[in-house]
PDB file of N, CA, C and O in Angstrom:
ATOM      1  N   UNK X   6      -0.665 -27.159 -16.149  1.00 64.00           N
ATOM      2  CA  UNK X   6       0.663 -27.307 -16.781  1.00 64.00           C
ATOM      3  C   UNK X   6       1.533 -26.632 -15.995  1.00 64.00           C
ATOM      4  O   UNK X   6       2.859 -26.505 -16.181  1.00 64.00           O
ATOM      5  N   UNK X   7       1.044 -26.238 -14.866  1.00 69.00           N
ATOM      6  CA  UNK X   7       2.237 -25.482 -13.857  1.00 69.00           C
ATOM      7  C   UNK X   7       2.729 -24.241 -13.938  1.00 69.00           C
ATOM      8  O   UNK X   7       3.402 -23.648 -13.239  1.00 69.00           O
ATOM      9  N   UNK X   8       2.204 -23.586 -15.058  1.00 81.00           N
ATOM     10  CA  UNK X   8       2.254 -22.176 -15.538  1.00 81.00           C
ATOM     11  C   UNK X   8       1.541 -21.113 -14.798  1.00 81.00           C
ATOM     12  O   UNK X   8       0.295 -21.571 -14.852  1.00 81.00           O
ATOM     13  N   UNK X   9       2.167 -20.203 -14.371  1.00 84.00           N
ATOM     14  CA  UNK X   9       1.117 -19.040 -13.790  1.00 84.00           C
ATOM     15  C   UNK X   9       0.740 -18.182 -15.223  1.00 84.00           C
ATOM     16  O   UNK X   9       1.459 -17.897 -15.906  1.00 84.00           O
ATOM     17  N   UNK X  10      -0.529 -17.817 -15.063  1.00 90.00           N
ATOM     18  CA  UNK X  10      -1.214 -17.050 -16.044  1.00 90.00           C
ATOM     19  C   UNK X  10      -0.937 -15.486 -15.824  1.00 90.00           C
ATOM     20  O   UNK X  10      -1.591 -14.903 -14.938  1.00 90.00           O
ATOM     21  N   UNK X  11       0.178 -14.810 -16.336  1.00 90.00           N
ATOM     22  CA  UNK X  11       0.441 -13.389 -15.994  1.00 90.00           C
ATOM     23  C   UNK X  11      -0.942 -12.465 -16.267  1.00 90.00           C
ATOM     24  O   UNK X  11      -1.070 -11.519 -15.451  1.00 90.00           O
ATOM     25  N   UNK X  12      -1.823 -12.830 -17.075  1.00 92.00           N
ATOM     26  CA  UNK X  12      -3.053 -11.932 -17.137  1.00 92.00           C
ATOM     27  C   UNK X  12      -3.947 -12.085 -16.015  1.00 92.00           C
ATOM     28  O   UNK X  12      -4.508 -11.111 -15.381  1.00 92.00           O
ATOM     29  N   UNK X  13      -3.819 -13.497 -15.428  1.00 93.00           N
ATOM     30  CA  UNK X  13      -4.882 -13.811 -14.182  1.00 93.00           C
ATOM     31  C   UNK X  13      -4.159 -12.769 -13.117  1.00 93.00           C
ATOM     32  O   UNK X  13      -4.996 -12.195 -12.324  1.00 93.00           O
ATOM     33  N   UNK X  14      -2.805 -12.791 -12.928  1.00 92.00           N
ATOM     34  CA  UNK X  14      -2.121 -12.404 -11.880  1.00 92.00           C
ATOM     35  C   UNK X  14      -2.242 -10.817 -12.047  1.00 92.00           C
ATOM     36  O   UNK X  14      -2.381 -10.296 -10.898  1.00 92.00           O
ATOM     37  N   UNK X  15      -2.139 -10.386 -13.113  1.00 92.00           N
ATOM     38  CA  UNK X  15      -2.155  -8.906 -13.276  1.00 92.00           C
ATOM     39  C   UNK X  15      -3.588  -8.369 -12.990  1.00 92.00           C
ATOM     40  O   UNK X  15      -3.996  -7.544 -12.164  1.00 92.00           O
ATOM     41  N   UNK X  16      -4.523  -9.260 -13.276  1.00 93.00           N
ATOM     42  CA  UNK X  16      -6.018  -8.824 -12.644  1.00 93.00           C
ATOM     43  C   UNK X  16      -6.186  -9.002 -11.395  1.00 93.00           C
ATOM     44  O   UNK X  16      -6.911  -7.947 -10.577  1.00 93.00           O
ATOM     45  N   UNK X  17      -5.765  -9.944 -10.777  1.00 92.00           N
ATOM     46  CA  UNK X  17      -5.622  -9.895  -9.107  1.00 92.00           C
ATOM     47  C   UNK X  17      -5.255  -8.776  -8.676  1.00 92.00           C
ATOM     48  O   UNK X  17      -5.820  -8.277  -7.676  1.00 92.00           O
ATOM     49  N   UNK X  18      -3.869  -8.418  -9.097  1.00 90.00           N
ATOM     50  CA  UNK X  18      -3.283  -7.299  -8.534  1.00 90.00           C
ATOM     51  C   UNK X  18      -4.075  -5.952  -8.752  1.00 90.00           C
ATOM     52  O   UNK X  18      -4.270  -5.076  -7.814  1.00 90.00           O
ATOM     53  N   UNK X  19      -4.736  -5.696  -9.817  1.00 89.00           N
ATOM     54  CA  UNK X  19      -5.460  -4.576 -10.134  1.00 89.00           C
ATOM     55  C   UNK X  19      -6.620  -4.664  -9.192  1.00 89.00           C
ATOM     56  O   UNK X  19      -6.958  -3.571  -8.523  1.00 89.00           O
ATOM     57  N   UNK X  20      -7.433  -5.648  -9.241  1.00 90.00           N
ATOM     58  CA  UNK X  20      -8.634  -5.855  -8.253  1.00 90.00           C
ATOM     59  C   UNK X  20      -8.269  -5.496  -7.037  1.00 90.00           C
ATOM     60  O   UNK X  20      -9.142  -5.112  -5.860  1.00 90.00           O
ATOM     61  N   UNK X  21      -7.241  -6.115  -6.348  1.00 86.00           N
ATOM     62  CA  UNK X  21      -6.837  -5.906  -4.933  1.00 86.00           C
ATOM     63  C   UNK X  21      -5.925  -4.632  -4.841  1.00 86.00           C
ATOM     64  O   UNK X  21      -5.487  -4.484  -3.705  1.00 86.00           O
ATOM     65  N   UNK X  22      -6.000  -3.891  -5.517  1.00 82.00           N
ATOM     66  CA  UNK X  22      -5.206  -2.541  -5.425  1.00 82.00           C
ATOM     67  C   UNK X  22      -3.943  -2.806  -5.243  1.00 82.00           C
ATOM     68  O   UNK X  22      -2.878  -1.936  -4.528  1.00 82.00           O
ATOM     69  N   UNK X  23      -3.262  -3.914  -5.807  1.00 87.00           N
ATOM     70  CA  UNK X  23      -1.817  -4.162  -5.401  1.00 87.00           C
ATOM     71  C   UNK X  23      -0.996  -4.143  -6.844  1.00 87.00           C
ATOM     72  O   UNK X  23      -1.389  -3.233  -7.685  1.00 87.00           O
ATOM     73  N   UNK X  24       0.239  -4.623  -6.868  1.00 90.00           N
ATOM     74  CA  UNK X  24       0.911  -4.516  -7.920  1.00 90.00           C
ATOM     75  C   UNK X  24       1.456  -5.963  -8.557  1.00 90.00           C
ATOM     76  O   UNK X  24       1.644  -6.581  -7.613  1.00 90.00           O
ATOM     77  N   UNK X  25       1.700  -6.047  -9.764  1.00 92.00           N
ATOM     78  CA  UNK X  25       2.359  -7.290 -10.471  1.00 92.00           C
ATOM     79  C   UNK X  25       3.620  -7.049 -11.080  1.00 92.00           C
ATOM     80  O   UNK X  25       3.899  -6.085 -11.496  1.00 92.00           O
ATOM     81  N   UNK X  26       4.486  -7.741 -10.776  1.00 92.00           N
ATOM     82  CA  UNK X  26       5.888  -7.825 -11.088  1.00 92.00           C
ATOM     83  C   UNK X  26       6.058  -9.189 -12.080  1.00 92.00           C
ATOM     84  O   UNK X  26       5.903 -10.139 -11.484  1.00 92.00           O
ATOM     85  N   UNK X  27       6.599  -8.865 -13.086  1.00 91.00           N
ATOM     86  CA  UNK X  27       6.824 -10.249 -13.795  1.00 91.00           C
ATOM     87  C   UNK X  27       8.527 -10.337 -14.146  1.00 91.00           C
ATOM     88  O   UNK X  27       9.000  -9.380 -14.326  1.00 91.00           O
ATOM     89  N   UNK X  28       8.893 -11.523 -13.865  1.00 89.00           N
ATOM     90  CA  UNK X  28      10.609 -11.552 -14.043  1.00 89.00           C
ATOM     91  C   UNK X  28      10.646 -12.771 -15.020  1.00 89.00           C
ATOM     92  O   UNK X  28      10.245 -13.931 -14.458  1.00 89.00           O
ATOM     93  N   UNK X  29      11.062 -12.443 -16.181  1.00 87.00           N
ATOM     94  CA  UNK X  29      11.315 -13.316 -17.106  1.00 87.00           C
ATOM     95  C   UNK X  29      12.429 -14.123 -16.781  1.00 87.00           C
ATOM     96  O   UNK X  29      12.775 -15.308 -17.442  1.00 87.00           O
ATOM     97  N   UNK X  30      13.429 -13.815 -16.079  1.00 90.00           N
ATOM     98  CA  UNK X  30      14.737 -14.207 -15.740  1.00 90.00           C
ATOM     99  C   UNK X  30      14.835 -14.157 -14.203  1.00 90.00           C
ATOM    100  O   UNK X  30      14.164 -13.177 -13.485  1.00 90.00           O
ATOM    101  N   UNK X  31      15.828 -14.894 -13.691  1.00 89.00           N
ATOM    102  CA  UNK X  31      16.155 -14.729 -12.108  1.00 89.00           C
ATOM    103  C   UNK X  31      17.130 -13.535 -12.106  1.00 89.00           C
ATOM    104  O   UNK X  31      16.919 -12.960 -10.945  1.00 89.00           O
ATOM    105  N   UNK X  32      17.863 -13.039 -12.966  1.00 88.00           N
ATOM    106  CA  UNK X  32      18.474 -11.760 -13.081  1.00 88.00           C
ATOM    107  C   UNK X  32      17.191 -10.598 -12.702  1.00 88.00           C
ATOM    108  O   UNK X  32      17.732  -9.565 -12.022  1.00 88.00           O
ATOM    109  N   UNK X  33      16.193 -10.622 -13.403  1.00 91.00           N
ATOM    110  CA  UNK X  33      15.228  -9.678 -13.254  1.00 91.00           C
ATOM    111  C   UNK X  33      14.684  -9.587 -11.815  1.00 91.00           C
ATOM    112  O   UNK X  33      14.331  -8.512 -11.644  1.00 91.00           O
ATOM    113  N   UNK X  34      14.863 -10.572 -10.970  1.00 92.00           N
ATOM    114  CA  UNK X  34      14.482 -10.437  -9.722  1.00 92.00           C
ATOM    115  C   UNK X  34      15.022  -9.314  -8.959  1.00 92.00           C
ATOM    116  O   UNK X  34      14.333  -8.924  -8.147  1.00 92.00           O
ATOM    117  N   UNK X  35      16.435  -9.052  -9.186  1.00 91.00           N
ATOM    118  CA  UNK X  35      17.191  -7.823  -8.448  1.00 91.00           C
ATOM    119  C   UNK X  35      16.343  -6.620  -8.638  1.00 91.00           C
ATOM    120  O   UNK X  35      16.113  -5.907  -7.816  1.00 91.00           O
ATOM    121  N   UNK X  36      16.087  -6.298 -10.050  1.00 91.00           N
ATOM    122  CA  UNK X  36      15.405  -5.143 -10.177  1.00 91.00           C
ATOM    123  C   UNK X  36      14.092  -5.173  -9.424  1.00 91.00           C
ATOM    124  O   UNK X  36      13.538  -4.023  -9.123  1.00 91.00           O
ATOM    125  N   UNK X  37      13.316  -6.027  -9.519  1.00 91.00           N
ATOM    126  CA  UNK X  37      12.116  -6.097  -9.078  1.00 91.00           C
ATOM    127  C   UNK X  37      12.199  -5.991  -7.298  1.00 91.00           C
ATOM    128  O   UNK X  37      11.250  -5.221  -7.014  1.00 91.00           O
ATOM    129  N   UNK X  38      12.907  -6.700  -6.919  1.00 92.00           N
ATOM    130  CA  UNK X  38      13.225  -6.370  -5.303  1.00 92.00           C
ATOM    131  C   UNK X  38      13.633  -5.132  -5.032  1.00 92.00           C
ATOM    132  O   UNK X  38      12.970  -4.599  -4.108  1.00 92.00           O
ATOM    133  N   UNK X  39      14.296  -4.379  -5.802  1.00 90.00           N
ATOM    134  CA  UNK X  39      14.699  -2.917  -5.615  1.00 90.00           C
ATOM    135  C   UNK X  39      13.641  -2.282  -5.762  1.00 90.00           C
ATOM    136  O   UNK X  39      13.257  -1.208  -5.086  1.00 90.00           O
ATOM    137  N   UNK X  40      12.497  -2.466  -6.699  1.00 89.00           N
ATOM    138  CA  UNK X  40      11.480  -1.785  -6.737  1.00 89.00           C
ATOM    139  C   UNK X  40      10.349  -1.866  -5.742  1.00 89.00           C
ATOM    140  O   UNK X  40      10.270  -0.742  -5.069  1.00 89.00           O
ATOM    141  N   UNK X  41      10.471  -2.815  -5.046  1.00 89.00           N
ATOM    142  CA  UNK X  41       9.512  -3.162  -4.142  1.00 89.00           C
ATOM    143  C   UNK X  41      10.091  -2.606  -2.740  1.00 89.00           C
ATOM    144  O   UNK X  41       9.470  -1.839  -2.073  1.00 89.00           O
ATOM    145  N   UNK X  42      11.319  -2.696  -2.508  1.00 88.00           N
ATOM    146  CA  UNK X  42      12.116  -1.846  -1.453  1.00 88.00           C
ATOM    147  C   UNK X  42      11.840  -0.618  -1.520  1.00 88.00           C
ATOM    148  O   UNK X  42      11.660   0.043  -0.537  1.00 88.00           O
ATOM    149  N   UNK X  43      11.951   0.036  -2.763  1.00 85.00           N
ATOM    150  CA  UNK X  43      11.603   1.585  -2.803  1.00 85.00           C
ATOM    151  C   UNK X  43      10.298   1.902  -2.592  1.00 85.00           C
ATOM    152  O   UNK X  43      10.027   2.994  -1.853  1.00 85.00           O
ATOM    153  N   UNK X  44       9.509   1.131  -2.827  1.00 83.00           N
ATOM    154  CA  UNK X  44       7.623   1.417  -2.622  1.00 83.00           C
ATOM    155  C   UNK X  44       7.733   1.219  -1.109  1.00 83.00           C
ATOM    156  O   UNK X  44       6.904   1.733  -0.407  1.00 83.00           O
ATOM    157  N   UNK X  45       8.051   0.139  -0.247  1.00 81.00           N
ATOM    158  CA  UNK X  45       8.092  -0.234   0.952  1.00 81.00           C
ATOM    159  C   UNK X  45       8.551   0.867   1.690  1.00 81.00           C
ATOM    160  O   UNK X  45       8.272   1.208   2.988  1.00 81.00           O
ATOM    161  N   UNK X  46       9.781   1.885   1.311  1.00 80.00           N
ATOM    162  CA  UNK X  46      10.244   2.887   2.328  1.00 80.00           C
ATOM    163  C   UNK X  46       9.295   3.820   2.443  1.00 80.00           C
ATOM    164  O   UNK X  46       9.512   4.736   3.632  1.00 80.00           O
ATOM    165  N   UNK X  47       8.309   3.976   1.604  1.00 73.00           N
ATOM    166  CA  UNK X  47       7.316   5.164   1.865  1.00 73.00           C
ATOM    167  C   UNK X  47       5.968   4.353   2.443  1.00 73.00           C
ATOM    168  O   UNK X  47       4.903   5.175   2.161  1.00 73.00           O
ATOM    169  N   UNK X  48       5.985   3.239   2.894  1.00 71.00           N
ATOM    170  CA  UNK X  48       4.981   2.918   3.687  1.00 71.00           C
ATOM    171  C   UNK X  48       4.776   2.673   5.000  1.00 71.00           C
ATOM    172  O   UNK X  48       5.991   2.641   5.534  1.00 71.00           O
ATOM    173  N   UNK X  49       3.650   2.788   5.662  1.00 71.00           N
ATOM    174  CA  UNK X  49       3.274   3.090   6.990  1.00 71.00           C
ATOM    175  C   UNK X  49       2.371   2.277   7.577  1.00 71.00           C
ATOM    176  O   UNK X  49       1.438   2.249   6.925  1.00 71.00           O
ATOM    177  N   UNK X  50       2.296   1.873   8.631  1.00 73.00           N
ATOM    178  CA  UNK X  50       1.303   1.045   9.484  1.00 73.00           C
ATOM    179  C   UNK X  50       1.031   1.876  10.562  1.00 73.00           C
ATOM    180  O   UNK X  50       1.779   2.164  11.463  1.00 73.00           O
ATOM    181  N   UNK X  51      -0.356   2.364  10.541  1.00 73.00           N
ATOM    182  CA  UNK X  51      -0.965   3.146  11.592  1.00 73.00           C
ATOM    183  C   UNK X  51      -1.853   2.477  12.462  1.00 73.00           C
ATOM    184  O   UNK X  51      -2.775   1.714  11.695  1.00 73.00           O
ATOM    185  N   UNK X  52      -1.629   2.306  13.886  1.00 75.00           N
ATOM    186  CA  UNK X  52      -2.522   1.497  14.669  1.00 75.00           C
ATOM    187  C   UNK X  52      -2.945   2.373  15.703  1.00 75.00           C
ATOM    188  O   UNK X  52      -2.173   3.261  16.244  1.00 75.00           O
ATOM    189  N   UNK X  53      -4.171   2.230  16.156  1.00 77.00           N
ATOM    190  CA  UNK X  53      -4.611   3.301  17.301  1.00 77.00           C
ATOM    191  C   UNK X  53      -5.983   2.491  17.787  1.00 77.00           C
ATOM    192  O   UNK X  53      -6.496   1.863  17.307  1.00 77.00           O
ATOM    193  N   UNK X  54      -6.120   2.771  19.040  1.00 81.00           N
ATOM    194  CA  UNK X  54      -7.426   2.274  19.949  1.00 81.00           C
ATOM    195  C   UNK X  54      -8.586   3.017  19.350  1.00 81.00           C
ATOM    196  O   UNK X  54      -8.528   4.045  19.070  1.00 81.00           O
ATOM    197  N   UNK X  55      -9.641   2.219  19.133  1.00 80.00           N
ATOM    198  CA  UNK X  55     -10.962   2.945  18.977  1.00 80.00           C
ATOM    199  C   UNK X  55     -11.870   2.345  19.677  1.00 80.00           C
ATOM    200  O   UNK X  55     -12.102   1.281  19.836  1.00 80.00           O
ATOM    201  N   UNK X  56     -12.908   3.307  19.726  1.00 84.00           N
ATOM    202  CA  UNK X  56     -14.104   2.634  20.361  1.00 84.00           C
ATOM    203  C   UNK X  56     -15.201   2.372  19.434  1.00 84.00           C
ATOM    204  O   UNK X  56     -16.304   1.752  19.771  1.00 84.00           O
ATOM    205  N   UNK X  57     -14.985   2.289  18.078  1.00 82.00           N
ATOM    206  CA  UNK X  57     -15.904   2.073  17.006  1.00 82.00           C
ATOM    207  C   UNK X  57     -16.134   0.499  17.209  1.00 82.00           C
ATOM    208  O   UNK X  57     -15.252  -0.207  17.475  1.00 82.00           O
ATOM    209  N   UNK X  58     -17.286   0.260  16.663  1.00 83.00           N
ATOM    210  CA  UNK X  58     -17.856  -1.292  16.780  1.00 83.00           C
ATOM    211  C   UNK X  58     -17.506  -1.728  15.285  1.00 83.00           C
ATOM    212  O   UNK X  58     -17.174  -1.064  14.345  1.00 83.00           O
ATOM    213  N   UNK X  59     -17.286  -3.096  15.140  1.00 82.00           N
ATOM    214  CA  UNK X  59     -17.067  -3.890  14.134  1.00 82.00           C
ATOM    215  C   UNK X  59     -17.809  -3.568  12.930  1.00 82.00           C
ATOM    216  O   UNK X  59     -19.088  -3.554  13.086  1.00 82.00           O
ATOM    217  N   UNK X  60     -17.381  -3.233  11.738  1.00 81.00           N
ATOM    218  CA  UNK X  60     -18.307  -2.869  10.643  1.00 81.00           C
ATOM    219  C   UNK X  60     -18.816  -1.430  10.573  1.00 81.00           C
ATOM    220  O   UNK X  60     -19.206  -0.919   9.610  1.00 81.00           O
ATOM    221  N   UNK X  61     -18.439  -0.657  11.587  1.00 82.00           N
ATOM    222  CA  UNK X  61     -18.697   0.816  11.531  1.00 82.00           C
ATOM    223  C   UNK X  61     -17.834   1.732  10.841  1.00 82.00           C
ATOM    224  O   UNK X  61     -16.788   1.395  10.889  1.00 82.00           O
ATOM    225  N   UNK X  62     -18.354   2.580  10.008  1.00 80.00           N
ATOM    226  CA  UNK X  62     -17.369   3.469   9.417  1.00 80.00           C
ATOM    227  C   UNK X  62     -17.030   4.654  10.029  1.00 80.00           C
ATOM    228  O   UNK X  62     -17.931   5.272  10.829  1.00 80.00           O
ATOM    229  N   UNK X  63     -15.743   5.008  10.003  1.00 79.00           N
ATOM    230  CA  UNK X  63     -15.234   5.907  10.893  1.00 79.00           C
ATOM    231  C   UNK X  63     -14.570   6.960   9.991  1.00 79.00           C
ATOM    232  O   UNK X  63     -13.707   6.481   9.127  1.00 79.00           O
ATOM    233  N   UNK X  64     -14.563   8.198  10.372  1.00 79.00           N
ATOM    234  CA  UNK X  64     -13.846   9.255   9.464  1.00 79.00           C
ATOM    235  C   UNK X  64     -12.570   9.373  10.220  1.00 79.00           C
ATOM    236  O   UNK X  64     -12.518   9.509  11.634  1.00 79.00           O
ATOM    237  N   UNK X  65     -11.629   9.670   9.584  1.00 77.00           N
ATOM    238  CA  UNK X  65     -10.028   9.905  10.184  1.00 77.00           C
ATOM    239  C   UNK X  65      -9.345  10.804   9.480  1.00 77.00           C
ATOM    240  O   UNK X  65      -9.416  11.014   8.345  1.00 77.00           O
ATOM    241  N   UNK X  66      -8.323  11.228   9.984  1.00 74.00           N
ATOM    242  CA  UNK X  66      -7.290  12.337   9.479  1.00 74.00           C
ATOM    243  C   UNK X  66      -6.023  12.028   9.963  1.00 74.00           C
ATOM    244  O   UNK X  66      -5.535  11.947  11.242  1.00 74.00           O
ATOM    245  N   UNK X  67      -4.927  11.740   9.314  1.00 72.00           N
ATOM    246  CA  UNK X  67      -3.642  11.483   9.694  1.00 72.00           C
ATOM    247  C   UNK X  67      -2.877  12.747   9.025  1.00 72.00           C
ATOM    248  O   UNK X  67      -2.852  12.827   7.941  1.00 72.00           O
ATOM    249  N   UNK X  68      -1.717  13.248   9.744  1.00 69.00           N
ATOM    250  CA  UNK X  68      -1.055  14.341   9.345  1.00 69.00           C
ATOM    251  C   UNK X  68       0.283  13.849   9.979  1.00 69.00           C
ATOM    252  O   UNK X  68       0.671  13.600  10.820  1.00 69.00           O
ATOM    253  N   UNK X  69       1.238  13.776   8.834  1.00 66.00           N
ATOM    254  CA  UNK X  69       2.539  13.278   9.242  1.00 66.00           C
ATOM    255  C   UNK X  69       3.562  14.548   8.869  1.00 66.00           C
ATOM    256  O   UNK X  69       3.792  14.989   8.029  1.00 66.00           O
ATOM    257  N   UNK X  70       4.038  15.038  10.154  1.00 65.00           N
ATOM    258  CA  UNK X  70       4.965  16.180   9.879  1.00 65.00           C
ATOM    259  C   UNK X  70       6.463  15.626  10.059  1.00 65.00           C
ATOM    260  O   UNK X  70       7.069  15.326  11.083  1.00 65.00           O
ATOM    261  N   UNK X  71       7.113  15.975   8.966  1.00 62.00           N
ATOM    262  CA  UNK X  71       8.673  15.507   8.977  1.00 62.00           C
ATOM    263  C   UNK X  71       9.513  16.474   9.641  1.00 62.00           C
ATOM    264  O   UNK X  71       9.075  17.510  10.159  1.00 62.00           O
ATOM    265  N   UNK X  72      10.602  16.068   9.820  1.00 62.00           N
ATOM    266  CA  UNK X  72      11.689  16.982  10.352  1.00 62.00           C
ATOM    267  C   UNK X  72      11.717  18.473   9.691  1.00 62.00           C
ATOM    268  O   UNK X  72      10.991  18.592   8.563  1.00 62.00           O
ATOM    269  N   UNK X  73      12.267  19.252  10.431  1.00 64.00           N
ATOM    270  CA  UNK X  73      12.300  20.578   9.920  1.00 64.00           C
ATOM    271  C   UNK X  73      13.247  20.791   8.571  1.00 64.00           C
ATOM    272  O   UNK X  73      12.837  21.570   7.898  1.00 64.00           O
ATOM    273  N   UNK X  74      13.918  19.907   8.398  1.00 57.00           N
ATOM    274  CA  UNK X  74      14.969  19.818   7.106  1.00 57.00           C
ATOM    275  C   UNK X  74      14.059  19.586   5.775  1.00 57.00           C
ATOM    276  O   UNK X  74      14.393  19.875   4.686  1.00 57.00           O
ATOM    277  N   UNK X  75      12.877  18.963   6.101  1.00 56.00           N
ATOM    278  CA  UNK X  75      12.157  18.513   4.900  1.00 56.00           C
ATOM    279  C   UNK X  75      10.737  19.333   4.804  1.00 56.00           C
ATOM    280  O   UNK X  75      10.094  19.485   5.929  1.00 56.00           O
ATOM    281  N   UNK X  76      10.472  19.918   3.793  1.00 57.00           N
ATOM    282  CA  UNK X  76       9.250  20.838   3.795  1.00 57.00           C
ATOM    283  C   UNK X  76       8.068  20.098   3.199  1.00 57.00           C
ATOM    284  O   UNK X  76       7.086  20.913   2.974  1.00 57.00           O
ATOM    285  N   UNK X  77       8.063  18.847   3.233  1.00 58.00           N
ATOM    286  CA  UNK X  77       6.738  18.323   2.686  1.00 58.00           C
ATOM    287  C   UNK X  77       6.083  17.544   3.728  1.00 58.00           C
ATOM    288  O   UNK X  77       6.781  17.003   4.711  1.00 58.00           O
ATOM    289  N   UNK X  78       4.701  17.810   3.830  1.00 55.00           N
ATOM    290  CA  UNK X  78       3.784  17.408   4.877  1.00 55.00           C
ATOM    291  C   UNK X  78       2.963  16.440   4.366  1.00 55.00           C
ATOM    292  O   UNK X  78       2.167  16.702   3.174  1.00 55.00           O
ATOM    293  N   UNK X  79       2.914  15.095   4.988  1.00 58.00           N
ATOM    294  CA  UNK X  79       1.998  14.213   4.333  1.00 58.00           C
ATOM    295  C   UNK X  79       0.533  14.264   4.883  1.00 58.00           C
ATOM    296  O   UNK X  79       0.490  14.473   6.049  1.00 58.00           O
ATOM    297  N   UNK X  80      -0.423  14.187   4.268  1.00 59.00           N
ATOM    298  CA  UNK X  80      -1.825  14.348   4.748  1.00 59.00           C
ATOM    299  C   UNK X  80      -2.529  13.278   4.271  1.00 59.00           C
ATOM    300  O   UNK X  80      -2.735  13.115   3.004  1.00 59.00           O
ATOM    301  N   UNK X  81      -3.469  12.564   5.045  1.00 60.00           N
ATOM    302  CA  UNK X  81      -4.483  11.766   4.386  1.00 60.00           C
ATOM    303  C   UNK X  81      -5.787  12.116   5.311  1.00 60.00           C
ATOM    304  O   UNK X  81      -5.770  12.072   6.304  1.00 60.00           O
ATOM    305  N   UNK X  82      -6.816  12.164   4.521  1.00 57.00           N
ATOM    306  CA  UNK X  82      -8.234  12.118   5.094  1.00 57.00           C
ATOM    307  C   UNK X  82      -9.050  11.255   4.439  1.00 57.00           C
ATOM    308  O   UNK X  82      -8.930  11.301   3.143  1.00 57.00           O
ATOM    309  N   UNK X  83      -9.428  10.376   5.112  1.00 57.00           N
ATOM    310  CA  UNK X  83     -10.627   9.257   4.530  1.00 57.00           C
ATOM    311  C   UNK X  83     -11.522   8.668   5.443  1.00 57.00           C
ATOM    312  O   UNK X  83     -11.338   8.695   6.865  1.00 57.00           O
ATOM    313  N   UNK X  84     -11.967   7.644   5.017  1.00 61.00           N
ATOM    314  CA  UNK X  84     -13.022   6.634   5.825  1.00 61.00           C
ATOM    315  C   UNK X  84     -12.470   5.034   5.930  1.00 61.00           C
ATOM    316  O   UNK X  84     -11.540   4.984   4.948  1.00 61.00           O
ATOM    317  N   UNK X  85     -12.533   4.737   7.055  1.00 61.00           N
ATOM    318  CA  UNK X  85     -12.272   3.317   6.988  1.00 61.00           C
ATOM    319  C   UNK X  85     -13.033   2.408   7.849  1.00 61.00           C
ATOM    320  O   UNK X  85     -14.189   2.985   8.530  1.00 61.00           O
ATOM    321  N   UNK X  86     -13.438   1.368   7.490  1.00 61.00           N
ATOM    322  CA  UNK X  86     -14.370   0.344   8.086  1.00 61.00           C
ATOM    323  C   UNK X  86     -13.624  -0.240   9.048  1.00 61.00           C
ATOM    324  O   UNK X  86     -12.621  -1.073   8.726  1.00 61.00           O
ATOM    325  N   UNK X  87     -14.128  -0.248  10.430  1.00 62.00           N
ATOM    326  CA  UNK X  87     -13.600  -1.062  11.344  1.00 62.00           C
ATOM    327  C   UNK X  87     -13.464  -2.792  11.386  1.00 62.00           C
ATOM    328  O   UNK X  87     -14.848  -2.965  10.786  1.00 62.00           O
ATOM    329  N   UNK X  88     -12.723  -3.407  11.404  1.00 60.00           N
ATOM    330  CA  UNK X  88     -12.778  -4.983  11.060  1.00 60.00           C
ATOM    331  C   UNK X  88     -12.718  -5.773  12.347  1.00 60.00           C
ATOM    332  O   UNK X  88     -12.680  -5.229  13.346  1.00 60.00           O
TER     333      UNK X  88
END
């Protein structure tokens, strides 16, 4: 029928740790785009050289120190698998 199934899209978003936005009108897209823009403002891509082999699990820690005027420090510690 050419219609997207919102339940299926929501399930895909959940399983992929993503988000699902539904726009019932074209006017609702402005609100959705503003939400996505706000989310992306806090996103970063970190890349670095690694000697790890493909499929190897590596521990890493990332510390983002903001300017002196900002008192919040972001810290991430976790594992990732080399692709």
